[in-house]
Amino acid sequence: MLGRLNHVAIAVPDLAAAIAVYRDTLGAKVSAPQALPEHGVTVVFVDVGNTKIELLEPLGEGSTIAGFVAKNPAGAMHHVCYEVDNIIAARDRLVAAGARVLGDGKPKTGAHGKPVLFLHPKDFLGTLVELEQV
Ligand code: CO
């Protein structure tokens, strides 16, 4: 069921400053910022060859990551994203195994224009897991 690691996400309070760290200090290729109001975040992706790093900044009132960033003002790892072939089949299998899907349990469109779901960190070793159908 589980496919490749699509990205590791780091939530930050200041996206421009985070971009500067990856682009200027680390010399990485960083995408243009993309606002995702449905997810309450603005994101960029850093291409590191074998996978990507997603940098997330809170967007709008009541952003889902606002509390996380308030608790981690220096930024912190937020989630890992794995690829799946069929997100509905994957969800149904995980729910049948007792895992909790965040939100209403229906896939939303993610940053790559593909369906995504988030799984409760308490069910996955303390790590928020995103599934993306590829
Ligand atoms: Co993500």
Short mmCIF file of C-alpha atoms and ligand atoms in Angstrom, two decimals:
data_model
loop_
_atom_site.label_atom_id
_atom_site.label_comp_id
_atom_site.label_asym_id
_atom_site.label_seq_id
_atom_site.Cartn_x
_atom_site.Cartn_y
_atom_site.Cartn_z
CA MET A 1 0.00 0.00 0.00
CA LEU A 2 2.64 2.49 1.08
CA GLY A 3 4.62 4.04 -1.76
CA ARG A 4 7.53 6.47 -1.89
CA LEU A 5 8.27 9.30 0.50
CA ASN A 6 6.88 12.30 -1.40
CA HIS A 7 8.04 14.98 1.04
CA VAL A 8 8.91 15.92 4.60
CA ALA A 9 7.17 19.11 5.77
CA ILE A 10 8.60 21.75 8.08
CA ALA A 11 6.23 24.37 9.53
CA VAL A 12 7.70 27.84 10.00
CA PRO A 13 6.49 31.24 11.21
CA ASP A 14 8.19 33.18 8.37
CA LEU A 15 8.21 31.56 4.93
CA ALA A 16 10.50 34.18 3.34
CA ALA A 17 13.12 33.60 6.03
CA ALA A 18 12.77 29.82 5.62
CA ILE A 19 13.17 30.11 1.84
CA ALA A 20 16.36 32.12 2.39
CA VAL A 21 17.77 29.34 4.60
CA TYR A 22 17.16 26.66 1.98
CA ARG A 23 17.94 28.72 -1.13
CA ASP A 24 20.79 30.92 0.05
CA THR A 25 22.41 29.04 2.96
CA LEU A 26 21.87 25.48 1.73
CA GLY A 27 21.97 26.30 -1.99
CA ALA A 28 18.79 24.38 -2.83
CA LYS A 29 16.23 24.91 -5.58
CA VAL A 30 13.01 26.32 -4.05
CA SER A 31 9.65 26.61 -5.87
CA ALA A 32 7.48 29.75 -5.95
CA PRO A 33 5.14 30.16 -2.95
CA GLN A 34 1.67 28.69 -3.37
CA ALA A 35 -1.29 29.75 -1.19
CA LEU A 36 -3.61 26.88 -0.23
CA PRO A 37 -6.51 28.58 1.59
CA GLU A 38 -8.42 25.30 1.96
CA HIS A 39 -5.51 23.96 4.02
CA GLY A 40 -4.73 27.25 5.81
CA VAL A 41 -1.13 27.31 4.60
CA THR A 42 1.24 28.85 2.09
CA VAL A 43 3.81 26.35 0.84
CA VAL A 44 6.99 26.04 -1.18
CA PHE A 45 8.77 22.86 -2.18
CA VAL A 46 12.52 22.33 -2.06
CA ASP A 47 13.79 19.80 -4.58
CA VAL A 48 16.43 17.61 -2.95
CA GLY A 49 16.63 15.03 -5.72
CA ASN A 50 15.34 11.85 -4.07
CA THR A 51 12.45 13.64 -2.31
CA LYS A 52 11.18 17.11 -1.45
CA ILE A 53 11.04 19.32 1.60
CA GLU A 54 7.79 21.26 2.01
CA LEU A 55 8.04 24.53 3.92
CA LEU A 56 4.66 25.59 5.38
CA GLU A 57 3.61 28.96 6.76
CA PRO A 58 0.21 29.63 8.41
CA LEU A 59 -2.31 31.36 6.10
CA GLY A 60 -5.40 33.17 7.34
CA GLU A 61 -7.33 33.23 10.59
CA GLY A 62 -7.57 29.88 12.31
CA SER A 63 -4.90 28.20 10.19
CA THR A 64 -4.63 24.53 11.09
CA ILE A 65 -0.89 24.98 11.73
CA ALA A 66 -1.11 28.25 13.73
CA GLY A 67 -1.04 26.46 17.08
CA PHE A 68 1.85 24.23 16.00
CA VAL A 69 3.93 27.21 14.88
CA ALA A 70 3.10 29.13 18.08
CA LYS A 71 4.49 26.17 20.06
CA ASN A 72 7.51 25.88 17.76
CA PRO A 73 8.57 29.47 16.98
CA ALA A 74 11.87 28.35 15.44
CA GLY A 75 9.98 26.02 13.07
CA ALA A 76 9.68 22.24 13.40
CA MET A 77 9.05 19.10 11.41
CA HIS A 78 5.29 18.91 10.86
CA HIS A 79 4.47 15.82 8.76
CA VAL A 80 5.73 13.20 6.34
CA CYS A 81 3.91 12.49 3.09
CA TYR A 82 3.79 9.04 1.51
CA GLU A 83 2.49 8.22 -1.93
CA VAL A 84 -0.34 5.73 -2.46
CA ASP A 85 -1.89 4.42 -5.67
CA ASN A 86 -5.48 4.60 -4.46
CA ILE A 87 -6.23 6.96 -1.59
CA ILE A 88 -9.77 5.69 -0.97
CA ALA A 89 -8.62 2.07 -0.77
CA ALA A 90 -5.75 3.12 1.51
CA ARG A 91 -8.08 5.14 3.75
CA ASP A 92 -10.61 2.33 4.02
CA ARG A 93 -7.92 -0.19 4.91
CA LEU A 94 -6.44 2.10 7.58
CA VAL A 95 -9.82 2.98 9.08
CA ALA A 96 -10.68 -0.73 9.21
CA ALA A 97 -7.39 -1.21 11.12
CA GLY A 98 -8.48 1.44 13.65
CA ALA A 99 -6.53 4.46 12.36
CA ARG A 100 -8.11 7.91 12.51
CA VAL A 101 -8.31 10.19 9.48
CA LEU A 102 -8.32 13.92 10.28
CA GLY A 103 -11.16 16.23 9.23
CA ASP A 104 -14.23 14.78 7.56
CA GLY A 105 -12.29 11.79 6.23
CA LYS A 106 -12.69 12.86 2.62
CA PRO A 107 -9.61 13.57 0.48
CA LYS A 108 -8.85 17.22 -0.28
CA THR A 109 -6.81 18.57 -3.17
CA GLY A 110 -3.21 19.04 -2.05
CA ALA A 111 -0.37 21.26 -3.19
CA HIS A 112 0.34 19.09 -6.24
CA GLY A 113 -3.31 19.14 -7.39
CA LYS A 114 -3.76 15.54 -6.22
CA PRO A 115 -5.98 14.06 -3.49
CA VAL A 116 -4.50 14.05 0.01
CA LEU A 117 -5.55 12.89 3.50
CA PHE A 118 -3.98 13.32 6.92
CA LEU A 119 -3.76 10.54 9.53
CA HIS A 120 -3.79 11.13 13.27
CA PRO A 121 -0.26 11.33 14.73
CA LYS A 122 -1.27 9.26 17.78
CA ASP A 123 -1.88 6.30 15.47
CA PHE A 124 1.46 6.65 13.65
CA LEU A 125 4.23 6.85 16.23
CA GLY A 126 3.66 10.49 17.08
CA THR A 127 4.04 11.64 13.47
CA LEU A 128 1.37 13.34 11.40
CA VAL A 129 1.16 11.37 8.15
CA GLU A 130 -0.11 12.75 4.83
CA LEU A 131 -1.12 10.35 2.08
CA GLU A 132 -1.07 11.60 -1.49
CA GLN A 133 -2.54 9.71 -4.42
CA VAL A 134 -0.10 9.74 -7.32
CO CO B 1 2.51 17.97 2.82
#
